[in-house]
XYZ file of C-alpha atoms in Angstrom:
457
model
C 165.581 63.417 -9.169
C 162.956 66.047 -8.431
C 161.309 67.370 -5.273
C 157.519 67.685 -5.343
C 155.424 70.208 -3.419
C 152.035 68.878 -2.247
C 149.575 69.476 0.538
C 150.310 67.707 3.822
C 147.274 65.512 3.259
C 149.088 63.954 0.316
C 152.038 62.793 2.396
C 152.494 59.056 1.997
C 150.111 58.917 -0.978
C 152.025 58.420 -4.216
C 148.843 58.526 -6.261
C 147.892 61.974 -4.963
C 151.453 63.186 -5.467
C 151.303 62.117 -9.094
C 147.918 63.740 -9.710
C 148.235 66.951 -7.720
C 151.940 67.549 -7.081
C 153.936 70.454 -8.535
C 157.685 70.055 -8.982
C 159.572 72.467 -6.749
C 163.211 71.553 -7.435
C 165.130 69.355 -9.850
C 168.673 68.041 -9.996
C 170.929 68.269 -13.027
C 170.063 64.838 -14.397
C 166.340 65.626 -14.390
C 167.006 69.038 -15.920
C 168.941 67.403 -18.753
C 165.750 65.514 -19.583
C 163.676 68.705 -19.723
C 162.112 68.554 -16.269
C 161.625 72.006 -14.704
C 160.272 73.533 -11.530
C 156.597 74.404 -11.837
C 155.653 71.388 -13.949
C 153.203 68.810 -12.719
C 154.505 65.356 -11.999
C 152.414 64.021 -14.857
C 154.005 66.477 -17.288
C 157.480 65.468 -16.090
C 156.623 61.803 -16.510
C 155.712 62.377 -20.145
C 158.999 64.211 -20.734
C 160.962 61.358 -19.192
C 159.156 58.850 -21.382
C 160.133 60.859 -24.456
C 163.729 61.534 -23.379
C 166.139 59.145 -25.132
C 168.581 58.983 -22.236
C 169.186 56.871 -20.175
C 167.957 54.078 -22.456
C 170.772 51.586 -23.086
C 170.820 52.018 -26.856
C 171.346 55.784 -26.712
C 174.522 57.473 -25.555
C 174.145 59.683 -22.495
C 174.621 63.445 -22.834
C 178.193 64.676 -22.541
C 179.116 65.370 -18.941
C 180.607 68.773 -18.151
C 184.243 68.867 -17.010
C 185.027 72.056 -15.115
C 187.886 73.090 -12.851
C 187.050 75.056 -9.694
C 190.047 76.146 -7.633
C 192.085 73.313 -9.131
C 189.447 70.619 -8.524
C 188.012 68.753 -11.520
C 184.206 68.703 -11.294
C 182.414 65.925 -13.176
C 178.814 64.828 -12.930
C 179.592 61.106 -12.717
C 182.628 59.226 -11.438
C 182.324 57.039 -14.543
C 183.523 60.032 -16.616
C 187.021 59.930 -15.135
C 189.788 58.747 -17.450
C 193.501 58.023 -17.448
C 194.356 61.684 -18.083
C 192.761 62.548 -14.745
C 195.196 60.427 -12.704
C 196.447 62.351 -9.693
C 193.753 65.039 -9.858
C 191.406 66.077 -7.085
C 187.915 65.252 -8.352
C 184.412 66.232 -7.231
C 181.780 63.834 -8.539
C 178.028 64.260 -8.724
C 177.529 60.536 -8.186
C 177.422 58.801 -4.821
C 180.224 56.780 -3.249
C 178.590 53.378 -3.135
C 180.451 50.155 -3.764
C 179.853 50.446 -7.520
C 181.901 53.674 -7.600
C 185.131 51.977 -6.493
C 186.059 50.364 -9.861
C 185.653 53.691 -11.674
C 187.876 55.541 -9.188
C 190.433 52.727 -9.277
C 190.577 52.915 -13.062
C 192.118 56.401 -13.102
C 193.467 56.820 -9.530
C 192.504 60.367 -8.518
C 194.518 61.965 -5.759
C 191.315 62.660 -3.830
C 187.683 62.149 -4.827
C 184.603 63.716 -3.300
C 181.344 61.800 -3.763
C 177.841 63.215 -3.316
C 176.068 61.248 -0.600
C 172.769 63.183 -0.750
C 169.960 60.710 -0.159
C 172.368 57.939 0.919
C 174.108 59.043 4.095
C 177.604 58.116 5.354
C 176.224 55.244 7.439
C 174.548 53.601 4.461
C 175.618 52.452 0.986
C 176.595 55.942 -0.176
C 180.024 55.620 1.458
C 180.669 51.922 0.846
C 183.527 52.603 -1.578
C 185.584 54.597 0.942
C 187.268 51.666 2.749
C 187.763 49.861 -0.574
C 189.625 52.836 -2.011
C 191.494 53.414 1.256
C 193.048 49.954 0.958
C 194.525 51.053 -2.385
C 195.788 54.400 -1.135
C 193.098 56.463 -2.871
C 191.713 59.315 -0.777
C 187.925 59.478 -0.849
C 185.249 61.401 1.025
C 181.498 61.831 0.840
C 179.807 65.223 0.818
C 176.383 65.845 2.303
C 174.507 68.171 -0.033
C 170.952 68.906 -1.000
C 169.374 66.063 -2.980
C 169.011 68.434 -5.924
C 172.835 68.387 -6.190
C 172.988 64.723 -7.184
C 174.513 64.452 -10.637
C 176.265 67.826 -10.347
C 179.953 67.732 -9.469
C 180.203 71.491 -9.063
C 177.455 71.475 -6.443
C 179.155 68.592 -4.637
C 182.255 70.740 -4.276
C 180.659 74.078 -3.459
C 177.320 73.424 -1.733
C 177.928 70.650 0.785
C 180.024 69.591 3.762
C 182.136 66.476 4.203
C 180.121 63.724 5.876
C 182.697 60.896 5.850
C 186.362 60.490 4.875
C 188.667 57.496 4.669
C 192.073 57.435 6.397
C 193.952 58.433 3.235
C 191.657 61.441 2.775
C 192.118 62.359 6.438
C 195.881 62.497 5.932
C 195.334 64.850 2.999
C 193.298 67.184 5.210
C 189.658 66.158 4.624
C 187.606 66.636 7.792
C 184.011 65.685 8.573
C 181.884 68.814 8.959
C 184.222 70.923 6.822
C 183.771 72.317 3.321
C 185.476 70.162 0.658
C 187.764 72.952 -0.532
C 189.233 73.352 2.954
C 191.203 70.095 2.641
C 194.244 71.968 1.302
C 194.622 74.045 4.459
C 195.302 70.863 6.393
C 197.326 69.001 3.799
C 199.512 66.468 5.600
C 203.170 65.645 5.239
C 202.451 61.969 5.925
C 201.381 60.271 2.682
C 202.598 56.805 3.612
C 200.543 53.615 3.778
C 200.651 53.471 7.557
C 197.934 51.717 9.493
C 194.963 53.932 10.454
C 195.345 55.561 13.842
C 192.782 56.792 16.329
C 194.947 59.859 16.866
C 195.115 62.632 14.274
C 198.503 63.340 12.682
C 200.590 65.920 14.531
C 200.131 69.509 13.446
C 202.973 71.932 12.887
C 201.155 75.130 13.900
C 202.021 78.662 12.949
C 200.769 81.665 14.872
C 197.252 81.203 13.510
C 197.187 77.527 14.446
C 197.372 76.284 10.842
C 200.089 74.213 9.225
C 203.297 76.162 8.839
C 203.926 76.781 5.123
C 207.453 75.549 4.522
C 208.003 77.513 1.295
C 206.121 80.703 2.077
C 206.933 83.476 -0.428
C 209.510 81.295 -2.201
C 209.851 81.056 -5.991
C 210.308 77.576 -7.453
C 210.882 76.236 -10.963
C 209.722 72.714 -11.765
C 210.673 71.179 -15.108
C 208.598 68.254 -16.301
C 205.811 69.750 -14.222
C 202.779 68.779 -16.270
C 202.261 65.209 -15.040
C 203.383 62.537 -12.620
C 206.145 63.393 -10.164
C 206.671 66.919 -11.505
C 203.000 67.847 -11.240
C 202.706 66.379 -7.742
C 205.797 68.346 -6.687
C 204.552 71.594 -8.201
C 201.223 71.119 -6.429
C 202.901 70.392 -3.096
C 205.184 73.415 -3.391
C 202.178 75.669 -4.040
C 200.357 74.164 -1.048
C 203.394 75.063 1.049
C 203.319 78.715 0.017
C 205.564 78.929 -3.067
C 204.863 80.509 -6.430
C 205.759 77.801 -8.926
C 206.778 78.082 -12.564
C 206.123 74.769 -14.304
C 207.948 74.001 -17.528
C 206.659 71.501 -20.068
C 206.803 70.841 -23.788
C 203.071 70.660 -24.577
C 200.898 73.745 -24.182
C 197.656 71.809 -23.679
C 199.157 69.824 -20.814
C 200.609 72.987 -19.301
C 197.217 74.668 -19.392
C 195.606 71.652 -17.746
C 198.229 71.529 -14.984
C 197.881 75.248 -14.280
C 194.085 74.910 -14.120
C 194.360 71.969 -11.760
C 196.751 73.662 -9.337
C 194.765 76.886 -9.427
C 196.590 79.811 -7.832
C 200.259 80.819 -7.559
C 201.396 78.884 -10.611
C 202.656 79.935 -14.043
C 203.140 77.628 -17.011
C 205.955 78.245 -19.488
C 206.256 76.109 -22.606
C 209.808 74.758 -22.496
C 211.843 72.003 -24.101
C 214.867 71.714 -21.824
C 216.996 70.318 -24.652
C 216.699 73.723 -26.382
C 218.796 76.524 -24.902
C 216.572 79.286 -26.309
C 213.609 77.752 -24.485
C 215.543 77.799 -21.221
C 216.470 81.457 -21.750
C 212.798 82.277 -22.311
C 211.808 80.319 -19.200
C 214.189 82.206 -16.921
C 213.352 85.567 -18.482
C 209.724 84.893 -17.529
C 210.685 83.862 -13.994
C 212.883 86.949 -13.572
C 209.797 89.163 -13.816
C 208.624 87.605 -10.547
C 211.962 87.615 -8.735
C 214.929 85.439 -7.808
C 214.642 81.649 -7.667
C 214.762 79.775 -4.356
C 214.172 76.205 -5.572
C 214.830 74.324 -8.799
C 213.288 70.889 -9.259
C 214.825 69.429 -12.433
C 212.382 66.645 -13.225
C 212.021 66.655 -17.015
C 213.130 63.334 -18.482
C 212.876 60.969 -21.424
C 212.738 57.180 -21.147
C 212.608 54.635 -23.935
C 213.379 50.976 -23.520
C 216.059 49.783 -25.960
C 218.334 46.750 -25.802
C 221.911 47.659 -26.686
C 222.206 45.546 -29.895
C 219.284 47.367 -31.489
C 219.637 50.848 -30.009
C 219.965 53.642 -32.572
C 222.099 56.788 -32.439
C 218.826 58.758 -32.360
C 217.720 56.893 -29.237
C 221.049 57.586 -27.519
C 221.094 61.258 -28.478
C 217.506 61.933 -27.432
C 218.026 60.239 -24.074
C 221.203 62.143 -23.253
C 220.019 65.443 -24.771
C 217.062 65.498 -22.399
C 218.267 63.735 -19.264
C 221.927 64.770 -19.058
C 222.464 67.783 -21.317
C 219.009 69.217 -20.615
C 219.436 68.953 -16.849
C 222.936 70.426 -17.017
C 221.817 73.546 -18.884
C 218.605 73.838 -16.844
C 220.876 74.499 -13.868
C 223.599 76.430 -15.676
C 221.115 78.885 -17.187
C 219.438 79.317 -13.801
C 222.572 80.232 -11.845
C 222.392 84.024 -12.415
C 218.764 83.943 -11.273
C 219.278 81.912 -8.080
C 219.230 83.387 -4.613
C 222.193 82.521 -2.452
C 221.165 79.610 -0.249
C 218.878 78.212 -2.927
C 218.095 74.515 -3.258
C 218.690 72.545 -6.469
C 216.935 69.181 -6.653
C 217.883 66.834 -9.469
C 215.752 63.805 -10.325
C 217.772 60.693 -11.158
C 216.491 57.114 -10.910
C 216.935 53.988 -8.823
C 217.583 52.264 -12.138
C 221.047 53.804 -12.404
C 222.137 51.393 -9.672
C 220.410 48.231 -10.878
C 221.640 47.370 -14.393
C 218.167 46.674 -15.779
C 217.929 45.233 -19.310
C 216.919 47.768 -21.933
C 217.832 50.679 -19.679
C 221.546 51.144 -20.418
C 221.268 54.621 -21.974
C 218.610 55.819 -19.533
C 220.539 54.567 -16.504
C 223.786 56.113 -17.746
C 222.097 59.465 -18.336
C 220.734 59.383 -14.783
C 224.146 58.408 -13.385
C 225.474 61.603 -14.959
C 222.974 63.548 -12.870
C 224.434 62.036 -9.709
C 227.878 63.265 -10.798
C 226.519 66.757 -11.485
C 225.280 66.958 -7.900
C 228.657 66.042 -6.449
C 230.479 68.642 -8.536
C 227.930 71.411 -8.022
C 227.903 70.876 -4.265
C 231.556 71.894 -4.319
C 231.355 74.523 -7.043
C 228.445 76.426 -5.489
C 229.464 76.180 -1.823
C 230.492 79.854 -1.584
C 226.903 80.823 -2.411
C 225.531 78.262 0.099
C 223.532 76.676 -2.731
C 222.658 73.071 -1.925
C 222.398 70.460 -4.691
C 220.807 67.104 -3.963
C 219.474 64.166 -5.936
C 216.247 62.227 -5.569
C 216.322 58.732 -7.073
C 212.774 57.385 -7.325
C 211.989 53.754 -7.879
C 209.080 52.753 -10.101
C 206.228 55.209 -9.595
C 202.616 55.120 -10.800
C 202.845 57.838 -13.446
C 201.916 58.224 -17.116
C 205.631 57.884 -17.957
C 205.708 54.415 -16.402
C 202.929 53.175 -18.666
C 204.130 55.029 -21.770
C 207.420 53.115 -21.942
C 205.653 49.802 -22.609
C 204.019 48.766 -25.903
C 200.746 47.590 -24.356
C 198.663 47.608 -21.200
C 199.495 43.937 -20.631
C 203.224 44.617 -20.926
C 202.973 47.457 -18.411
C 200.996 45.240 -16.036
C 203.622 42.499 -16.253
C 206.424 44.992 -15.591
C 204.508 46.385 -12.631
C 204.157 42.875 -11.228
C 207.876 42.141 -11.608
C 208.990 45.411 -10.032
C 206.553 44.970 -7.156
C 208.093 41.587 -6.434
C 211.582 43.141 -6.392
C 210.560 45.985 -4.053
C 210.596 45.264 -0.299
C 207.549 47.481 0.295
C 205.769 45.371 -2.324
C 204.244 48.146 -4.396
C 205.044 51.013 -6.732
C 205.473 54.486 -5.360
C 203.029 57.372 -5.675
C 203.964 60.785 -7.096
C 202.969 62.438 -3.813
C 205.579 60.395 -1.968
C 208.346 61.724 -4.217
C 206.927 65.223 -3.816
C 207.159 64.861 -0.032
C 210.868 64.063 -0.346
C 211.306 67.016 -2.690
C 209.633 69.304 -0.163
C 212.115 68.184 2.483
C 215.071 69.001 0.225
C 213.521 72.318 -0.863
C 212.805 73.542 2.659
C 214.873 74.665 5.615
C 214.235 71.251 7.182
C 217.225 70.055 5.097
C 219.467 73.072 5.678
C 222.489 70.852 6.489
C 221.884 68.354 3.672
C 223.995 68.753 0.528
C 225.269 66.448 -2.192
C 223.195 63.411 -1.238
C 221.402 60.871 -3.406
C 218.075 60.246 -1.649
C 216.558 56.917 -2.679
C 212.756 57.008 -2.598
C 212.244 53.534 -3.990
C 210.546 51.342 -1.404
C 213.871 49.672 -0.620
C 214.515 48.541 -4.206
C 218.206 49.507 -4.244
C 218.854 48.719 -0.581
C 218.646 44.934 -0.942
């Protein structure tokens, strides 16, 4: 797209515009084809004829992927992929109906579309109610037409023109800058019916949401994806400085870039004691720990007749032994009154085929919490367990040999779950925030099921 400067007498005359017009502004897509300000329309037309893209037989130029303040900026929603699940995304493309399948395919936490030239009351926002029905937050951003095709400009140069109910609950507001959504991030991430009344605020002295973990230090293991990443993000939004521990440096770097500020990544394999020592030595430079979220885990489906010693050892080394020493090594670094949150699983109570070792390792975690609640009572340290049901995370898909197998498992679990769906990482993070904050100051030793009713019936 390009804007053309002409005399007023040329208005409404495409022929005169073509002959006499000078290009005044171009968007990123036009610039990629060589179109520049100052060219005549005729010159630009010749360049576009010669440009190979977007002809069907030629691959389009690579689209830039940049993080700004933790938001992934891409020039087209079609460039999102499975690795971007749970991210906040700013897209240079509009939010018409055709955008919905692309957003559904990788399930961003929140997506901003560029509605320049479309308008919220026209087709440029048609995908918002479609995505809302699937719990995907989406908003359109009114920006200059030259910003179309430029995700960074969508994020930084426009204002929100429309937002679905899910986006509203995350803090997106019409008339506000896209990056301001975090300041209003909501506690309520449920699938409740849309309401005409805004969610209740919990104001501090400035009238903003009260940060529940202001100036706290938290450690989140398994913090590079899924539940751990959502929890780390939520803790930062609530005022904490978070240390995320993960085994893969590339994933750590990506998680840190996504969250943005007040986060430190430390490469850590919790089954290795030296790694845990290095983790806590790094944290000690910042101060004492107020919250531990022990979320690192390993899951591998194996029926008992064919399970190997290696399978058993890896499962218990990570889930039971790793969690045990994650807490033991942290004890000298914990503030009195700290909160320890252990992640178990609803599966420990269900006897699911192929999950005997995994379920047993998670049952051990429940026992740790009972013992530590008693052992650490003199220091007023609270230990609690969260037991999630099936949650839409990379780990859920990774345990199945194929996409079809994962889809079948998802269907079966949905049928077993009274709320008739899988959980979202943000919903587990909301429970973790409750247990990490003073809201749960008289809660100790519990096993909090966040499973859509799976283990209640």
